[in-house]
Amino acid sequence: MWLGLRDSVTHSPPFQVGRRRLPFQASLATPVTMAPRQRPREGVAEQATRQEARDAPPPQQTQPLAQDTHSGIVPPPPPPPPQAAQGLDLTRFLEGMAQFVAQHRDAPVPQGGTGKPDPDIARAWLDAVERTFRSMECVPKERVLLASYQLQAQALTWWSSEWETTFQSRPLRQILWQEFVVSFERAFCPTYIRTERLYLFLDLQQRDSTVVQYRARFVELGRYAPQIMVDESLRNQQFVRGLRPELRQALIVAHVTDLDAAYQTSAALEANTLRTRARSAEPRQQQSSVQATLKATTSYASTSVGTTAKSGYQRKF
């Protein structure tokens, strides 16, 4: 019996696990495919940022900062060197200062305290200073500093008092150039003198001077009549009114309304008139020269005949 049982166990088919799959084994054996995860759509800004990142040059390799071997602390970087522009401004200022002193070493400086101020000298000094400022491209904040350096004698005394009282000892670079000019003209070009120059400008006439000389005087006195000089129509009328009658009439007929055109036209008419007078004077000069020659010849002949008759010399033919 035991033998038969053993034989039945021995000859029974072995248990094969791989033949029959359990439910959980079937689910594990079946491959599962998952859909790829989609990225959210990028906006225009994200696309532009990504494109700039791709187009940007690769970052430069920088050397690592040296560390302290004992503490391991990285020292701060050294400060940047001073900018070159500041050095250039200082150099230009020093060069301009030297140029200014060289040009105005012998320039007439308003002295003041001479009884009656001379506005022409004061105005000429201001014009020379401003012309130098333009030529050396002086920055506005340096103008008062340079101009006050050139004042001498009574003018220097005036500026010392003016700087302490009117400007309350402010730094010179904080004083505007126009403020300096107003104080300067108030001291060296008083109101009554400017009024006199204004009347001279209004009564200015060409008379015997040339058009070039008349225009120069017109511009010189015109600075005392700014209300007229800034208006093109009034300035032209004042210039034409002071010309000689023949030139003034020609410009009125030509309807010239511009000062430069009036100056050019009147100068051309004056030059043409002078040439015409010179040509008309040439025949009279030649006639006078011929008459003088004939008179001298006749006088010489009369003198020769009288001398011969006195000597008793008779010429035989």
mmCIF file of C-alpha atoms in Angstrom:
data_model
loop_
_atom_site.group_PDB
_atom_site.id
_atom_site.type_symbol
_atom_site.label_atom_id
_atom_site.label_comp_id
_atom_site.label_asym_id
_atom_site.label_seq_id
_atom_site.Cartn_x
_atom_site.Cartn_y
_atom_site.Cartn_z
ATOM 1 C CA MET A 1 0.000 0.000 0.000
ATOM 2 C CA TRP A 2 2.737 2.389 0.876
ATOM 3 C CA LEU A 3 4.492 1.344 -2.181
ATOM 4 C CA GLY A 4 1.544 2.128 -4.325
ATOM 5 C CA LEU A 5 1.163 5.482 -2.704
ATOM 6 C CA ARG A 6 4.782 6.264 -3.254
ATOM 7 C CA ASP A 7 4.523 5.193 -6.828
ATOM 8 C CA SER A 8 1.511 7.372 -7.345
ATOM 9 C CA VAL A 9 3.297 10.319 -5.869
ATOM 10 C CA THR A 10 6.407 9.536 -7.794
ATOM 11 C CA HIS A 11 4.785 9.152 -11.159
ATOM 12 C CA SER A 12 2.319 12.020 -10.790
ATOM 13 C CA PRO A 13 3.145 14.992 -13.010
ATOM 14 C CA PRO A 14 5.273 17.542 -11.299
ATOM 15 C CA PHE A 15 3.792 20.892 -10.201
ATOM 16 C CA GLN A 16 4.555 23.471 -12.837
ATOM 17 C CA VAL A 17 4.185 27.006 -11.616
ATOM 18 C CA GLY A 18 4.844 28.652 -14.951
ATOM 19 C CA ARG A 19 1.992 26.923 -16.697
ATOM 20 C CA ARG A 20 -0.782 28.536 -14.737
ATOM 21 C CA ARG A 21 -0.570 32.231 -13.906
ATOM 22 C CA LEU A 22 -2.216 33.818 -11.030
ATOM 23 C CA PRO A 23 -4.300 36.947 -11.578
ATOM 24 C CA PHE A 24 -1.706 39.290 -10.061
ATOM 25 C CA GLN A 25 1.025 37.629 -12.179
ATOM 26 C CA ALA A 26 -0.919 38.344 -15.360
ATOM 27 C CA SER A 27 -1.242 42.018 -14.520
ATOM 28 C CA LEU A 28 2.478 42.254 -13.844
ATOM 29 C CA ALA A 29 3.488 40.537 -17.052
ATOM 30 C CA THR A 30 1.407 42.743 -19.342
ATOM 31 C CA PRO A 31 3.508 45.807 -20.396
ATOM 32 C CA VAL A 32 1.859 49.104 -19.586
ATOM 33 C CA THR A 33 2.507 52.046 -21.941
ATOM 34 C CA MET A 34 1.916 55.582 -20.603
ATOM 35 C CA ALA A 35 1.329 58.612 -22.766
ATOM 36 C CA PRO A 36 4.221 61.124 -22.750
ATOM 37 C CA ARG A 37 3.752 64.114 -20.529
ATOM 38 C CA GLN A 38 3.139 67.267 -22.538
ATOM 39 C CA ARG A 39 4.825 70.545 -21.665
ATOM 40 C CA PRO A 40 2.658 73.614 -21.231
ATOM 41 C CA ARG A 41 2.749 75.964 -24.208
ATOM 42 C CA GLU A 42 5.300 78.707 -23.809
ATOM 43 C CA GLY A 43 4.305 82.285 -24.229
ATOM 44 C CA VAL A 44 6.060 84.868 -26.374
ATOM 45 C CA ALA A 45 8.120 86.150 -23.447
ATOM 46 C CA GLU A 46 9.364 82.653 -22.534
ATOM 47 C CA GLN A 47 10.277 81.924 -26.155
ATOM 48 C CA ALA A 48 12.181 85.200 -26.430
ATOM 49 C CA THR A 49 14.027 84.496 -23.188
ATOM 50 C CA ARG A 50 14.960 81.013 -24.355
ATOM 51 C CA GLN A 51 16.162 82.394 -27.709
ATOM 52 C CA GLU A 52 18.307 85.044 -25.986
ATOM 53 C CA ALA A 53 19.786 82.374 -23.746
ATOM 54 C CA ARG A 54 20.759 80.308 -26.779
ATOM 55 C CA ASP A 55 22.201 83.342 -28.616
ATOM 56 C CA ALA A 56 24.129 84.693 -25.622
ATOM 57 C CA PRO A 57 27.909 84.163 -25.721
ATOM 58 C CA PRO A 58 29.298 81.579 -23.368
ATOM 59 C CA PRO A 59 30.267 82.967 -19.975
ATOM 60 C CA GLN A 60 33.890 83.896 -19.588
ATOM 61 C CA GLN A 61 35.944 81.806 -17.291
ATOM 62 C CA THR A 62 36.985 83.889 -14.339
ATOM 63 C CA GLN A 63 39.823 83.006 -12.096
ATOM 64 C CA PRO A 64 38.783 82.032 -8.593
ATOM 65 C CA LEU A 65 39.557 84.574 -5.937
ATOM 66 C CA ALA A 66 42.472 83.819 -3.703
ATOM 67 C CA GLN A 67 41.412 82.628 -0.286
ATOM 68 C CA ASP A 68 43.113 83.076 2.991
ATOM 69 C CA THR A 69 44.799 79.780 3.808
ATOM 70 C CA HIS A 70 44.162 80.168 7.510
ATOM 71 C CA SER A 71 40.625 81.563 7.735
ATOM 72 C CA GLY A 72 39.274 80.581 4.301
ATOM 73 C CA ILE A 73 37.638 84.031 3.878
ATOM 74 C CA VAL A 74 37.647 85.460 0.373
ATOM 75 C CA PRO A 75 39.014 89.051 0.416
ATOM 76 C CA PRO A 76 36.869 91.738 -1.311
ATOM 77 C CA PRO A 77 37.886 92.790 -4.832
ATOM 78 C CA PRO A 78 40.041 95.930 -5.173
ATOM 79 C CA PRO A 79 38.225 99.221 -5.941
ATOM 80 C CA PRO A 80 37.998 100.208 -9.628
ATOM 81 C CA PRO A 81 40.566 102.702 -10.919
ATOM 82 C CA PRO A 82 39.458 106.347 -11.208
ATOM 83 C CA GLN A 83 37.771 107.226 -14.461
ATOM 84 C CA ALA A 84 39.850 108.890 -17.136
ATOM 85 C CA ALA A 85 37.192 111.505 -17.804
ATOM 86 C CA GLN A 86 37.926 113.277 -14.532
ATOM 87 C CA GLY A 87 41.588 113.527 -15.439
ATOM 88 C CA LEU A 88 40.708 114.918 -18.861
ATOM 89 C CA ASP A 89 38.456 117.592 -17.333
ATOM 90 C CA LEU A 90 41.207 118.668 -14.955
ATOM 91 C CA THR A 91 43.740 118.745 -17.764
ATOM 92 C CA ARG A 92 41.445 120.843 -19.925
ATOM 93 C CA PHE A 93 40.823 123.218 -17.034
ATOM 94 C CA LEU A 94 44.542 123.733 -16.414
ATOM 95 C CA GLU A 95 45.246 124.231 -20.117
ATOM 96 C CA GLY A 96 42.380 126.693 -20.377
ATOM 97 C CA MET A 97 43.639 128.559 -17.328
ATOM 98 C CA ALA A 98 47.093 128.941 -18.861
ATOM 99 C CA GLN A 99 45.609 130.051 -22.172
ATOM 100 C CA PHE A 100 43.318 132.530 -20.444
ATOM 101 C CA VAL A 101 46.144 134.127 -18.487
ATOM 102 C CA ALA A 102 48.371 134.331 -21.576
ATOM 103 C CA GLN A 103 45.705 136.000 -23.701
ATOM 104 C CA HIS A 104 44.612 138.516 -21.063
ATOM 105 C CA ARG A 105 48.000 139.437 -19.689
ATOM 106 C CA ASP A 106 47.968 142.825 -21.464
ATOM 107 C CA ALA A 107 44.202 143.216 -21.867
ATOM 108 C CA PRO A 108 42.598 146.436 -20.571
ATOM 109 C CA VAL A 109 41.097 145.676 -17.172
ATOM 110 C CA PRO A 110 38.386 147.990 -15.788
ATOM 111 C CA GLN A 111 39.988 149.836 -12.906
ATOM 112 C CA GLY A 112 37.137 151.884 -11.522
ATOM 113 C CA GLY A 113 37.519 154.861 -9.216
ATOM 114 C CA THR A 114 38.736 157.149 -12.036
ATOM 115 C CA GLY A 115 35.997 159.744 -11.589
ATOM 116 C CA LYS A 116 33.781 158.540 -14.434
ATOM 117 C CA PRO A 117 33.552 154.864 -15.382
ATOM 118 C CA ASP A 118 34.379 153.988 -18.951
ATOM 119 C CA PRO A 119 31.744 151.515 -20.172
ATOM 120 C CA ASP A 120 33.585 150.976 -23.440
ATOM 121 C CA ILE A 121 36.652 149.568 -21.665
ATOM 122 C CA ALA A 122 34.478 147.496 -19.347
ATOM 123 C CA ARG A 123 32.432 146.152 -22.261
ATOM 124 C CA ALA A 124 35.600 145.408 -24.254
ATOM 125 C CA TRP A 125 37.000 143.458 -21.302
ATOM 126 C CA LEU A 126 33.804 141.434 -20.958
ATOM 127 C CA ASP A 127 33.731 140.711 -24.693
ATOM 128 C CA ALA A 128 37.354 139.555 -24.635
ATOM 129 C CA VAL A 129 36.700 137.284 -21.661
ATOM 130 C CA GLU A 130 33.599 135.726 -23.233
ATOM 131 C CA ARG A 131 35.440 135.236 -26.528
ATOM 132 C CA THR A 132 38.179 133.364 -24.687
ATOM 133 C CA PHE A 133 35.599 131.206 -22.932
ATOM 134 C CA ARG A 134 34.144 130.175 -26.287
ATOM 135 C CA SER A 135 37.516 129.439 -27.847
ATOM 136 C CA MET A 136 38.675 127.177 -25.015
ATOM 137 C CA GLU A 137 35.197 125.628 -24.465
ATOM 138 C CA CYS A 138 35.122 126.667 -20.829
ATOM 139 C CA VAL A 139 32.358 125.029 -18.811
ATOM 140 C CA PRO A 140 29.897 127.496 -17.219
ATOM 141 C CA LYS A 141 30.841 126.691 -13.624
ATOM 142 C CA GLU A 142 34.491 127.710 -14.212
ATOM 143 C CA ARG A 143 33.803 131.112 -15.834
ATOM 144 C CA VAL A 144 33.450 133.239 -12.720
ATOM 145 C CA LEU A 145 36.572 131.641 -11.261
ATOM 146 C CA LEU A 146 38.653 132.498 -14.329
ATOM 147 C CA ALA A 147 37.210 135.990 -14.790
ATOM 148 C CA SER A 148 37.701 137.012 -11.170
ATOM 149 C CA TYR A 149 41.313 135.844 -11.382
ATOM 150 C CA GLN A 150 41.971 138.576 -13.992
ATOM 151 C CA LEU A 151 40.597 141.502 -11.990
ATOM 152 C CA GLN A 152 43.167 143.982 -10.722
ATOM 153 C CA ALA A 153 43.454 147.114 -8.582
ATOM 154 C CA GLN A 154 40.092 148.835 -8.023
ATOM 155 C CA ALA A 155 38.234 146.122 -9.915
ATOM 156 C CA LEU A 156 39.683 143.482 -7.609
ATOM 157 C CA THR A 157 38.693 145.544 -4.574
ATOM 158 C CA TRP A 158 35.176 145.869 -5.931
ATOM 159 C CA TRP A 159 34.886 142.127 -6.526
ATOM 160 C CA SER A 160 36.123 141.263 -3.040
ATOM 161 C CA SER A 161 33.410 143.430 -1.520
ATOM 162 C CA GLU A 162 30.762 142.265 -3.999
ATOM 163 C CA TRP A 163 31.582 138.615 -3.362
ATOM 164 C CA GLU A 164 31.251 139.014 0.411
ATOM 165 C CA THR A 165 28.057 141.109 0.360
ATOM 166 C CA THR A 166 25.986 140.306 -2.712
ATOM 167 C CA PHE A 167 27.059 136.689 -3.136
ATOM 168 C CA GLN A 168 27.607 136.017 0.606
ATOM 169 C CA SER A 169 31.001 134.353 0.027
ATOM 170 C CA ARG A 170 29.517 131.528 -1.999
ATOM 171 C CA PRO A 171 31.943 129.198 -3.797
ATOM 172 C CA LEU A 172 32.900 130.719 -7.137
ATOM 173 C CA ARG A 173 31.824 127.605 -9.023
ATOM 174 C CA GLN A 174 28.290 128.083 -7.682
ATOM 175 C CA ILE A 175 27.946 131.646 -9.005
ATOM 176 C CA LEU A 176 26.356 131.877 -12.438
ATOM 177 C CA TRP A 177 28.144 133.841 -15.115
ATOM 178 C CA GLN A 178 25.048 135.943 -15.805
ATOM 179 C CA GLU A 179 24.940 136.969 -12.142
ATOM 180 C CA PHE A 180 28.540 138.114 -12.388
ATOM 181 C CA VAL A 181 27.815 140.104 -15.572
ATOM 182 C CA VAL A 182 24.851 141.894 -13.969
ATOM 183 C CA SER A 183 26.935 142.932 -10.957
ATOM 184 C CA PHE A 184 29.840 143.914 -13.194
ATOM 185 C CA GLU A 185 27.734 146.147 -15.432
ATOM 186 C CA ARG A 186 26.035 147.721 -12.439
ATOM 187 C CA ALA A 187 29.446 148.728 -11.068
ATOM 188 C CA PHE A 188 31.315 149.736 -14.242
ATOM 189 C CA CYS A 189 28.408 150.654 -16.537
ATOM 190 C CA PRO A 190 26.055 152.753 -14.392
ATOM 191 C CA THR A 191 22.517 153.470 -15.488
ATOM 192 C CA TYR A 192 23.114 157.072 -16.487
ATOM 193 C CA ILE A 193 26.009 156.100 -18.751
ATOM 194 C CA ARG A 194 23.963 153.374 -20.398
ATOM 195 C CA THR A 195 21.212 155.951 -20.958
ATOM 196 C CA GLU A 196 23.715 158.243 -22.674
ATOM 197 C CA ARG A 197 24.842 155.396 -24.928
ATOM 198 C CA LEU A 198 21.210 154.632 -25.727
ATOM 199 C CA TYR A 199 20.614 158.201 -26.915
ATOM 200 C CA LEU A 200 23.794 158.056 -28.986
ATOM 201 C CA PHE A 201 22.496 154.904 -30.629
ATOM 202 C CA LEU A 202 19.112 156.447 -31.411
ATOM 203 C CA ASP A 203 20.733 159.575 -32.928
ATOM 204 C CA LEU A 204 23.492 157.736 -34.806
ATOM 205 C CA GLN A 205 24.065 159.025 -38.374
ATOM 206 C CA GLN A 206 26.477 157.876 -41.066
ATOM 207 C CA ARG A 207 27.515 161.346 -42.276
ATOM 208 C CA ASP A 208 31.090 161.206 -43.673
ATOM 209 C CA SER A 209 31.943 157.707 -42.457
ATOM 210 C CA THR A 210 31.811 154.651 -44.687
ATOM 211 C CA VAL A 211 29.097 152.019 -44.445
ATOM 212 C CA VAL A 212 31.561 149.626 -42.792
ATOM 213 C CA GLN A 213 32.476 152.180 -40.124
ATOM 214 C CA TYR A 214 28.828 153.103 -39.589
ATOM 215 C CA ARG A 215 27.800 149.484 -39.091
ATOM 216 C CA ALA A 216 30.627 148.882 -36.580
ATOM 217 C CA ARG A 217 29.493 151.867 -34.511
ATOM 218 C CA PHE A 218 25.876 150.734 -34.866
ATOM 219 C CA VAL A 219 26.673 147.313 -33.407
ATOM 220 C CA GLU A 220 28.851 148.796 -30.648
ATOM 221 C CA LEU A 221 26.118 151.129 -29.405
ATOM 222 C CA GLY A 222 23.376 148.608 -30.085
ATOM 223 C CA ARG A 223 24.257 146.592 -26.974
ATOM 224 C CA TYR A 224 22.758 149.456 -24.948
ATOM 225 C CA ALA A 225 19.432 149.066 -26.792
ATOM 226 C CA PRO A 226 18.650 145.348 -26.483
ATOM 227 C CA GLN A 227 14.933 145.914 -27.069
ATOM 228 C CA ILE A 228 15.717 147.195 -30.570
ATOM 229 C CA MET A 229 18.512 144.779 -31.429
ATOM 230 C CA VAL A 230 16.485 141.664 -30.665
ATOM 231 C CA ASP A 231 13.706 142.750 -33.057
ATOM 232 C CA GLU A 232 14.733 142.261 -36.698
ATOM 233 C CA SER A 233 12.312 144.852 -38.057
ATOM 234 C CA LEU A 234 13.222 147.585 -35.543
ATOM 235 C CA ARG A 235 16.925 146.880 -35.930
ATOM 236 C CA ASN A 236 16.744 147.193 -39.718
ATOM 237 C CA GLN A 237 14.685 150.399 -39.554
ATOM 238 C CA GLN A 238 17.163 151.996 -37.162
ATOM 239 C CA PHE A 239 20.096 151.054 -39.392
ATOM 240 C CA VAL A 240 18.475 152.380 -42.571
ATOM 241 C CA ARG A 241 17.363 155.599 -40.866
ATOM 242 C CA GLY A 242 20.958 156.572 -40.072
ATOM 243 C CA LEU A 243 22.348 156.077 -43.596
ATOM 244 C CA ARG A 244 23.048 158.927 -45.992
ATOM 245 C CA PRO A 245 19.959 160.140 -47.915
ATOM 246 C CA GLU A 246 20.889 158.567 -51.267
ATOM 247 C CA LEU A 247 21.579 155.170 -49.697
ATOM 248 C CA ARG A 248 18.522 155.347 -47.470
ATOM 249 C CA GLN A 249 16.251 156.137 -50.409
ATOM 250 C CA ALA A 250 17.669 153.253 -52.449
ATOM 251 C CA LEU A 251 17.020 150.763 -49.638
ATOM 252 C CA ILE A 252 13.485 152.046 -49.101
ATOM 253 C CA VAL A 253 12.710 151.587 -52.800
ATOM 254 C CA ALA A 254 14.245 148.080 -52.731
ATOM 255 C CA HIS A 255 12.062 147.111 -49.703
ATOM 256 C CA VAL A 256 15.010 145.647 -47.794
ATOM 257 C CA THR A 257 13.805 144.257 -44.460
ATOM 258 C CA ASP A 258 16.901 142.394 -43.232
ATOM 259 C CA LEU A 259 19.847 144.067 -41.510
ATOM 260 C CA ASP A 260 22.464 141.951 -43.247
ATOM 261 C CA ALA A 261 20.837 142.566 -46.638
ATOM 262 C CA ALA A 262 20.642 146.290 -45.880
ATOM 263 C CA TYR A 263 24.324 146.354 -44.966
ATOM 264 C CA GLN A 264 25.415 144.420 -48.056
ATOM 265 C CA THR A 265 23.243 146.507 -50.392
ATOM 266 C CA SER A 266 24.288 149.865 -48.951
ATOM 267 C CA ALA A 267 27.976 148.887 -49.038
ATOM 268 C CA ALA A 268 27.675 147.830 -52.697
ATOM 269 C CA LEU A 269 25.877 151.077 -53.619
ATOM 270 C CA GLU A 270 28.514 153.117 -51.828
ATOM 271 C CA ALA A 271 31.356 151.307 -53.609
ATOM 272 C CA ASN A 272 29.633 151.824 -56.973
ATOM 273 C CA THR A 273 29.183 155.535 -56.254
ATOM 274 C CA LEU A 274 32.852 155.903 -55.346
ATOM 275 C CA ARG A 275 33.925 154.183 -58.572
ATOM 276 C CA THR A 276 31.664 156.434 -60.633
ATOM 277 C CA ARG A 277 33.078 159.542 -59.004
ATOM 278 C CA ALA A 278 36.617 158.331 -59.593
ATOM 279 C CA ARG A 279 35.927 157.725 -63.296
ATOM 280 C CA SER A 280 34.301 161.114 -63.757
ATOM 281 C CA ALA A 281 37.225 162.791 -62.026
ATOM 282 C CA GLU A 282 39.833 161.241 -64.362
ATOM 283 C CA PRO A 283 39.058 163.431 -67.471
ATOM 284 C CA ARG A 284 39.130 166.596 -65.375
ATOM 285 C CA GLN A 285 42.444 165.559 -63.890
ATOM 286 C CA GLN A 286 43.850 164.837 -67.360
ATOM 287 C CA GLN A 287 42.547 168.164 -68.706
ATOM 288 C CA SER A 288 44.036 170.021 -65.790
ATOM 289 C CA SER A 289 47.331 168.233 -66.352
ATOM 290 C CA VAL A 290 47.370 169.183 -70.058
ATOM 291 C CA GLN A 291 46.551 172.791 -69.284
ATOM 292 C CA ALA A 292 49.312 172.925 -66.737
ATOM 293 C CA THR A 293 51.770 171.460 -69.255
ATOM 294 C CA LEU A 294 50.785 173.987 -71.964
ATOM 295 C CA LYS A 295 51.047 176.827 -69.526
ATOM 296 C CA ALA A 296 54.504 175.745 -68.467
ATOM 297 C CA THR A 297 55.605 175.388 -72.113
ATOM 298 C CA THR A 298 54.285 178.837 -73.056
ATOM 299 C CA SER A 299 55.990 180.398 -70.089
ATOM 300 C CA TYR A 300 59.270 178.719 -70.996
ATOM 301 C CA ALA A 301 59.014 179.895 -74.638
ATOM 302 C CA SER A 302 58.340 183.474 -73.629
ATOM 303 C CA THR A 303 61.286 183.428 -71.304
ATOM 304 C CA SER A 304 63.572 182.077 -74.054
ATOM 305 C CA VAL A 305 62.535 184.753 -76.593
ATOM 306 C CA GLY A 306 63.092 187.550 -74.141
ATOM 307 C CA THR A 307 66.546 186.289 -73.293
ATOM 308 C CA THR A 308 67.538 186.039 -76.965
ATOM 309 C CA ALA A 309 66.348 189.564 -77.777
ATOM 310 C CA LYS A 310 68.331 191.036 -74.922
ATOM 311 C CA SER A 311 71.534 189.339 -76.048
ATOM 312 C CA GLY A 312 71.224 190.818 -79.598
ATOM 313 C CA TYR A 313 71.655 187.443 -81.255
ATOM 314 C CA GLN A 314 70.045 187.223 -84.696
ATOM 315 C CA ARG A 315 69.623 183.952 -86.411
ATOM 316 C CA LYS A 316 70.421 183.858 -90.147
ATOM 317 C CA PHE A 317 68.557 181.581 -92.567
#
